[in-house]
Short mmCIF file of C-alpha atoms and ligand atoms in Angstrom, two decimals:
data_model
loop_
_atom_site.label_atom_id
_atom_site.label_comp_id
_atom_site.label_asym_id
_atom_site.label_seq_id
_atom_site.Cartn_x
_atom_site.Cartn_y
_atom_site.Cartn_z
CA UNK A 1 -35.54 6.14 4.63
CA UNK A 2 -32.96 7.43 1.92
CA UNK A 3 -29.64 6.64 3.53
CA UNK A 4 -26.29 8.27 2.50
CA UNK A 5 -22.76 8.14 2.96
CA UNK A 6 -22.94 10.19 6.21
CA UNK A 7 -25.34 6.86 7.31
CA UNK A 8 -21.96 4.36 6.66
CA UNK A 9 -19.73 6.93 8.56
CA UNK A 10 -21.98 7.39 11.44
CA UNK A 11 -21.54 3.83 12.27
CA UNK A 12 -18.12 3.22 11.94
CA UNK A 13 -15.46 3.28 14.68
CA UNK A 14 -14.74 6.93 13.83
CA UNK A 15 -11.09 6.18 15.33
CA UNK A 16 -9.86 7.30 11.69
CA UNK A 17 -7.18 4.61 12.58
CA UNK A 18 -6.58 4.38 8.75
CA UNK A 19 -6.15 0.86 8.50
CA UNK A 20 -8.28 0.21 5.52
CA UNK A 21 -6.23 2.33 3.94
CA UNK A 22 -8.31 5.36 3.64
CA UNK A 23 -7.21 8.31 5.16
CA UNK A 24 -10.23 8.84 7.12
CA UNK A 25 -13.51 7.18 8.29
CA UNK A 26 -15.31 9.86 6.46
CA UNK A 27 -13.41 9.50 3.39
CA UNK A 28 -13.93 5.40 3.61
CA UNK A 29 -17.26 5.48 4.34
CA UNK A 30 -17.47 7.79 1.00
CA UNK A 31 -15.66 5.47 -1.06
CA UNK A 32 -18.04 1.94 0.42
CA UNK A 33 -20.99 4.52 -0.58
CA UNK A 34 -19.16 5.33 -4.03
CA UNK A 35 -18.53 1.52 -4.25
CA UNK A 36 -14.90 2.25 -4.62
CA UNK A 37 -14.33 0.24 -1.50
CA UNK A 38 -15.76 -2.65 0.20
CA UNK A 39 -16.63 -2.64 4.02
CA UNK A 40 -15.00 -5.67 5.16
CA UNK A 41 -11.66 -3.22 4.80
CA UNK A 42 -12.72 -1.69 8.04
CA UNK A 43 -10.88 -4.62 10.37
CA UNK A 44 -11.82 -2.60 13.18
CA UNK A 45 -15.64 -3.55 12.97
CA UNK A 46 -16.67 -6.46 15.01
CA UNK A 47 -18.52 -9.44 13.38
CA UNK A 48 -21.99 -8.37 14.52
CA UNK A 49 -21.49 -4.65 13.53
CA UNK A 50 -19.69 -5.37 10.03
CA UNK A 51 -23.08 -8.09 9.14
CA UNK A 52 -25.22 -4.53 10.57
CA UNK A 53 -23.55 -2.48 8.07
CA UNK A 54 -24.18 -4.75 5.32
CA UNK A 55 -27.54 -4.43 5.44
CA UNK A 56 -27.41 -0.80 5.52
CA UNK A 57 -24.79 -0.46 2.99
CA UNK A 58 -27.67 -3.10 0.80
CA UNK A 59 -29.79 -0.31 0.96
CA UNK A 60 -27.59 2.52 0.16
CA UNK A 61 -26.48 1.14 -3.03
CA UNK A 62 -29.81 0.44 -4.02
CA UNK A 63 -30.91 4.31 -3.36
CA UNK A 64 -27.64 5.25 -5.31
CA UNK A 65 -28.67 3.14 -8.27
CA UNK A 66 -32.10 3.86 -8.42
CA UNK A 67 -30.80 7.66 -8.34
CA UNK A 68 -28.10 7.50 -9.97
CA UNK A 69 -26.62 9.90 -6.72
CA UNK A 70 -22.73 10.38 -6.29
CA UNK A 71 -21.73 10.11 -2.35
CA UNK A 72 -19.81 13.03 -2.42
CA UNK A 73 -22.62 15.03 -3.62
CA UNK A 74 -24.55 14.02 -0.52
CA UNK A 75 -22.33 14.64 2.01
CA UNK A 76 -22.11 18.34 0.35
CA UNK A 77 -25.75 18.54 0.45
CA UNK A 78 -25.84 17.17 4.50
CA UNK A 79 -22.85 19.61 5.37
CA UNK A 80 -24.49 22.46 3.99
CA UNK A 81 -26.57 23.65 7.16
CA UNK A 82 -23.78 23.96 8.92
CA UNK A 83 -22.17 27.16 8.65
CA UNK A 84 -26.22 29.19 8.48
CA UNK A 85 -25.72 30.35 11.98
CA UNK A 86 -22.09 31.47 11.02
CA UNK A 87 -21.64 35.81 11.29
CA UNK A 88 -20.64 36.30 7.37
CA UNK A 89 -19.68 39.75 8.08
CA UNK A 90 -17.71 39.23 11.00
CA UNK A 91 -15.49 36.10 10.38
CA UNK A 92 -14.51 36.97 6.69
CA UNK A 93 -11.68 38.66 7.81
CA UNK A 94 -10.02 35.92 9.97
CA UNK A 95 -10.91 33.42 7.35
CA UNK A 96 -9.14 35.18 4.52
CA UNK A 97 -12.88 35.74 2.69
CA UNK A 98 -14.46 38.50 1.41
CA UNK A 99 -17.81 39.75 2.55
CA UNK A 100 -20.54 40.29 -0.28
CA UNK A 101 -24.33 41.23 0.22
CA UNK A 102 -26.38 40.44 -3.18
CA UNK A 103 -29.77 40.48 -3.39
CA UNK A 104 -30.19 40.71 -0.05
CA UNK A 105 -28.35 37.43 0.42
CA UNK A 106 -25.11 37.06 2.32
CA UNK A 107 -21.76 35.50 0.50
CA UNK A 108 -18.26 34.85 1.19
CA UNK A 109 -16.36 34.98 -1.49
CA UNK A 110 -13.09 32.94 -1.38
CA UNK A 111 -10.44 31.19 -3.20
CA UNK A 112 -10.02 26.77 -3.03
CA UNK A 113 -6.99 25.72 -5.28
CA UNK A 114 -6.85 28.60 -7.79
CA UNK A 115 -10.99 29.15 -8.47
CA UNK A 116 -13.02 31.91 -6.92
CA UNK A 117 -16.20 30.59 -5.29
CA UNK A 118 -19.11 32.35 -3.53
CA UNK A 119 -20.65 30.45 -0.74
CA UNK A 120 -24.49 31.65 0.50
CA UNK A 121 -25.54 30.98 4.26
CA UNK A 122 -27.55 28.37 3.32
CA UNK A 123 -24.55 26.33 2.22
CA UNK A 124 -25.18 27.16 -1.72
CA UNK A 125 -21.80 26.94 -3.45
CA UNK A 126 -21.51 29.54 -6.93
CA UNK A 127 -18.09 28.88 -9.05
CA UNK A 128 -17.00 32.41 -10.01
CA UNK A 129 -16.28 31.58 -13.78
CA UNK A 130 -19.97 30.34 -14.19
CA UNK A 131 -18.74 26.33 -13.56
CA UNK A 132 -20.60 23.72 -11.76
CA UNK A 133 -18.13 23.86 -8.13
CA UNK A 134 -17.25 19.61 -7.57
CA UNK A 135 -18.53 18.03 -4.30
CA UNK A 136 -15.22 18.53 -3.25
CA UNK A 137 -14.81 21.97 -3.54
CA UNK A 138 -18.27 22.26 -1.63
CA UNK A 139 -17.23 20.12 1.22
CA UNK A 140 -14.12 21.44 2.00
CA UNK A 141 -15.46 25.30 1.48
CA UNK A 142 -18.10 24.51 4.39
CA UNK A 143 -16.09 22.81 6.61
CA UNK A 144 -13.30 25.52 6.21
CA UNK A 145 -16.13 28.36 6.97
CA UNK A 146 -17.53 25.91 9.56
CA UNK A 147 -14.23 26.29 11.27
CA UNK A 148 -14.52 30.14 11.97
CA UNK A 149 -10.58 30.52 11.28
CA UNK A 150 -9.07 33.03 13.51
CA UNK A 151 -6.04 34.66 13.96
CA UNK A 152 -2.57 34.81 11.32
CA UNK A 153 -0.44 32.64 9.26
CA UNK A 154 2.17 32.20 11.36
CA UNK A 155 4.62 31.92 8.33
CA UNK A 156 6.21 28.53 9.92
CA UNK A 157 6.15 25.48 7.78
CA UNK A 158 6.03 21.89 9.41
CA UNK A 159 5.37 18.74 8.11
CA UNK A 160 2.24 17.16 8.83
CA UNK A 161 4.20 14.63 11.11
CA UNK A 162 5.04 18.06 13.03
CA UNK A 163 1.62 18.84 13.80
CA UNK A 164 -0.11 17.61 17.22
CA UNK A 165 -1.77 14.28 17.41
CA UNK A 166 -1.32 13.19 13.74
CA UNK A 167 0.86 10.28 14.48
CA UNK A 168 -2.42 7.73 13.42
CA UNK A 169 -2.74 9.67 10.30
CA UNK A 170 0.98 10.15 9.26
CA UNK A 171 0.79 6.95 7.15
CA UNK A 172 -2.11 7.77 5.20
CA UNK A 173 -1.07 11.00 4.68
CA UNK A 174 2.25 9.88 3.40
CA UNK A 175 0.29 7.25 0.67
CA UNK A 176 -2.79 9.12 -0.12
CA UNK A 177 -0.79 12.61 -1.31
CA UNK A 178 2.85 12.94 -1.05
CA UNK A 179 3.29 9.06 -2.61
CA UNK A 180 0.88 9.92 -5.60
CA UNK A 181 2.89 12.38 -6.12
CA UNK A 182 6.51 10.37 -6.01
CA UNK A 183 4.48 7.95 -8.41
CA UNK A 184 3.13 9.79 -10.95
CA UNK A 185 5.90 12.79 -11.12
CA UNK A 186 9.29 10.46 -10.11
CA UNK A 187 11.67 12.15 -13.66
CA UNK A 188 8.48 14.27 -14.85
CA UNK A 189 9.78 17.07 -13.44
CA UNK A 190 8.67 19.47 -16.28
CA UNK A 191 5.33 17.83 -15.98
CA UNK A 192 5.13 18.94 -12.54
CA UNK A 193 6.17 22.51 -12.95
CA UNK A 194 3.42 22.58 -15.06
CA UNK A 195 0.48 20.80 -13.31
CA UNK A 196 1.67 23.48 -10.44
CA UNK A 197 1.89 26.60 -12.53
CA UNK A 198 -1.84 25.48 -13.57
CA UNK A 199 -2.99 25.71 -9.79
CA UNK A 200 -1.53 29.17 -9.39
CA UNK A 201 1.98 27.78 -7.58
CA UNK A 202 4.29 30.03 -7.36
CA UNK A 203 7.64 29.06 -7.74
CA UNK A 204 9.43 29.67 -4.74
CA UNK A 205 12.85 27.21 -6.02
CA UNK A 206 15.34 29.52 -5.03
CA UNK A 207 14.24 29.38 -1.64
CA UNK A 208 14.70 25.81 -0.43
CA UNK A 209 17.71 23.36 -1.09
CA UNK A 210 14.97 20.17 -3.08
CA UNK A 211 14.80 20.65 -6.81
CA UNK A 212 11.94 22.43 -7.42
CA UNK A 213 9.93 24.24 -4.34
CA UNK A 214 6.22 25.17 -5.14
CA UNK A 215 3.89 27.69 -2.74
CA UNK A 216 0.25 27.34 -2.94
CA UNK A 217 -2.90 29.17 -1.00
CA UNK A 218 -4.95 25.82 -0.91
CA UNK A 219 -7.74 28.16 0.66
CA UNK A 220 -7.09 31.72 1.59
CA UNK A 221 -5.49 30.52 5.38
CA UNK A 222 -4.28 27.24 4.63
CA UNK A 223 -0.69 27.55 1.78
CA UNK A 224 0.69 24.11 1.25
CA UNK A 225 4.83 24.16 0.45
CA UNK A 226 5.57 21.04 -2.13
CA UNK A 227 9.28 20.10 -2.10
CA UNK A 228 10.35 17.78 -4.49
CA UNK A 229 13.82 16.52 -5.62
CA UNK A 230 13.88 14.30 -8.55
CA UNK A 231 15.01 11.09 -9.27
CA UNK A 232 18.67 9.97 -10.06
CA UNK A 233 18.62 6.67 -11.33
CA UNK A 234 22.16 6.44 -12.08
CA UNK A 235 22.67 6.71 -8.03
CA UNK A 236 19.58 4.78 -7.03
CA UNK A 237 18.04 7.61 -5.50
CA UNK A 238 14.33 7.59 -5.83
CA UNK A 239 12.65 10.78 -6.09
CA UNK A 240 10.78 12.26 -2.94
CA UNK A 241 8.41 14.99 -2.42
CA UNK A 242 7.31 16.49 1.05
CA UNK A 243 3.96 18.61 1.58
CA UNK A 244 4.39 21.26 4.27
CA UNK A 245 1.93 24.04 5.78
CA UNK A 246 1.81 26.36 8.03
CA UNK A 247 2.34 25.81 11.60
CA UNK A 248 -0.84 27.63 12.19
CA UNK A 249 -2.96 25.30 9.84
CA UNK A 250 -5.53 23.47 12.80
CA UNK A 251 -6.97 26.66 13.75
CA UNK A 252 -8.82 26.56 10.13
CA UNK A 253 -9.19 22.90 9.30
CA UNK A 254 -8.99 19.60 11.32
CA UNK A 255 -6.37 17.04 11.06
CA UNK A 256 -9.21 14.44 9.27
CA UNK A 257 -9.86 17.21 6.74
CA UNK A 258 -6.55 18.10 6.03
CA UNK A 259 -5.91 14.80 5.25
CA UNK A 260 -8.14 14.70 2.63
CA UNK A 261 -7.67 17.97 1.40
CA UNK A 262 -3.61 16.45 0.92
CA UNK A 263 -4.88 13.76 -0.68
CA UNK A 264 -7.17 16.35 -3.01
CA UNK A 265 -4.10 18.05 -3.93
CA UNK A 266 -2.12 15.69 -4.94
CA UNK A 267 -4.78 14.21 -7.52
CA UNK A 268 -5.33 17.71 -8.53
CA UNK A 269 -1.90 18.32 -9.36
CA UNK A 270 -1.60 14.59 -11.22
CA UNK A 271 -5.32 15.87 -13.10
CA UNK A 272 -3.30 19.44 -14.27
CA UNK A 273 -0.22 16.99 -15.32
CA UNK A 274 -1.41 14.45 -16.70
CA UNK A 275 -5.20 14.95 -16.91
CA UNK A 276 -6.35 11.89 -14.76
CA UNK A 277 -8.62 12.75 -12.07
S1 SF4 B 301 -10.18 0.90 9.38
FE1 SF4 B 301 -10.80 2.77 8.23
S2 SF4 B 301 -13.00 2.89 8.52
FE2 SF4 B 301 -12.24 1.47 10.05
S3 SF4 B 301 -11.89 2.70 11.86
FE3 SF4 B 301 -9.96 2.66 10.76
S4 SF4 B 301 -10.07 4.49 9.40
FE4 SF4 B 301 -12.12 4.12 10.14
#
């Protein structure tokens, strides 16, 4: 049996305790399948189920090789069923989509980071400017239509520390997107006015007291606010950056996704400035 990614995750501790210093056990067991990580990082395995995944982990590499497969195209492809039972017509509105009927096929058409996408009910992804979408894209645009998203922006930003059991997941929020950020921007600030303008920011400076205050619609319901004040060396201040949303954000993604979808950002943003994935 071909196993994936999804295989690793299934049998890890799912605590998302972030330990191993991924954000996520979905975004670990990714990286083991990716081979971008190595399993033993998981210290919350025991003994006997750390040798267990070895042996399954053997065989996923070997199915990765032999196909030459990426492991965040699979987890794409094993997400995908999961929004076909999903009322197209009826949710667009609350998640910020808009309804389409082509060919007799059903779409919601939606924006992720500054591209227009079209997603089919049977979890097809179509990149509006004729691109191939990333895995990505695909993951988080079914799990973001898997969520239903109801109600408003409540036009409230918090830091992700503010929202509701994130306290495990403050850490690896902190290293895996706001930190990149410090690192590669820390007296680029031109560099980052750029990589922002590129993902459709809009400058919002004026309103906040940091040095440079950026507004983005990650996906139609979910803006992200970047704050960042610069560097001044002369003073030994490092620079600092801070990622808020919206106080409304968990009714249209969950706190393990979000995560991530930081973490997406921020590499995004370093891709636009500097053009390192
Ligand atoms: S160490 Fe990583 S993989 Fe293991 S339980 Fe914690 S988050 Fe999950």
């Amino acid at each position: 049996m071909a196993l994936t990614a999804v295989d690793i995750y299934k049998r890890l501790p799912q605590t998302n305790c972030a330990r191993c210093g991924s954000p996520s056990c979905f975004v670990f067991a990714t990286k083991v399948a990716l081979r971008q990580e190595v399993i033993e990082k998981c210290v919350v395995l025991s003994e006997a189920e750390l040798k267990d995944l070895k042996v399954v982990i053997g065989e996923v590499r070997t199915v990765m090789t032999e196909a030459g497969a990426n492991a965040y195209a699979q987890a794409a492809e094993e997400i995908k069923g999961r929004i076909r039972d999903i009322d197209f017509r009826r949710q667009a509105n609350g998640l910020g989509a808009q309804y389409l009927k082509e060919d007799d096929k059903e779409y919601l058409s939606l924006i992720l980071l500054n591209h227009k996408y079209k997603v089919s009910k049977d979890g097809d992804v179509i990149k509006d400017d004729g691109g191939s979408p990333t895995a990505w894209a695909k993951i988080f645009l079914i799990i973001y239509i898997n969520m239903r998203g109801e109600g408003g922006i409540k036009n409230e930003w918090v830091s992700f520390g503010g929202l509701p059991k994130t306290f495990a997941k403050q850490k690896s929020f902190k290293d895996n997107s706001e930190d990149v950020l410090v690192k590669n921007f820390s007296g680029k600030k031109t560099q980052l006015k750029t990589a922002c303008n590129s993902l459709g920011g809009m400058d919002v400076s004026s309103e906040f007291k940091s040095d440079m205050a950026y507004r983005f619609f990650v996906l139609p319901k979910i803006p992200f606010l970047l704050l960042f004040w610069d560097e001044i060396p002369e003073e030994g201040f490092p620079a600092r950056v801070k990622i808020l949303m919206d106080r409304s954000v968990l009714a249209f993604i969950d706190i393990e996704s979000l995560v991530f979808l930081a973490e997406r950002f921020a590499r995004e943003l370093v891709k636009q400035g500097f053009g390192d994935s």
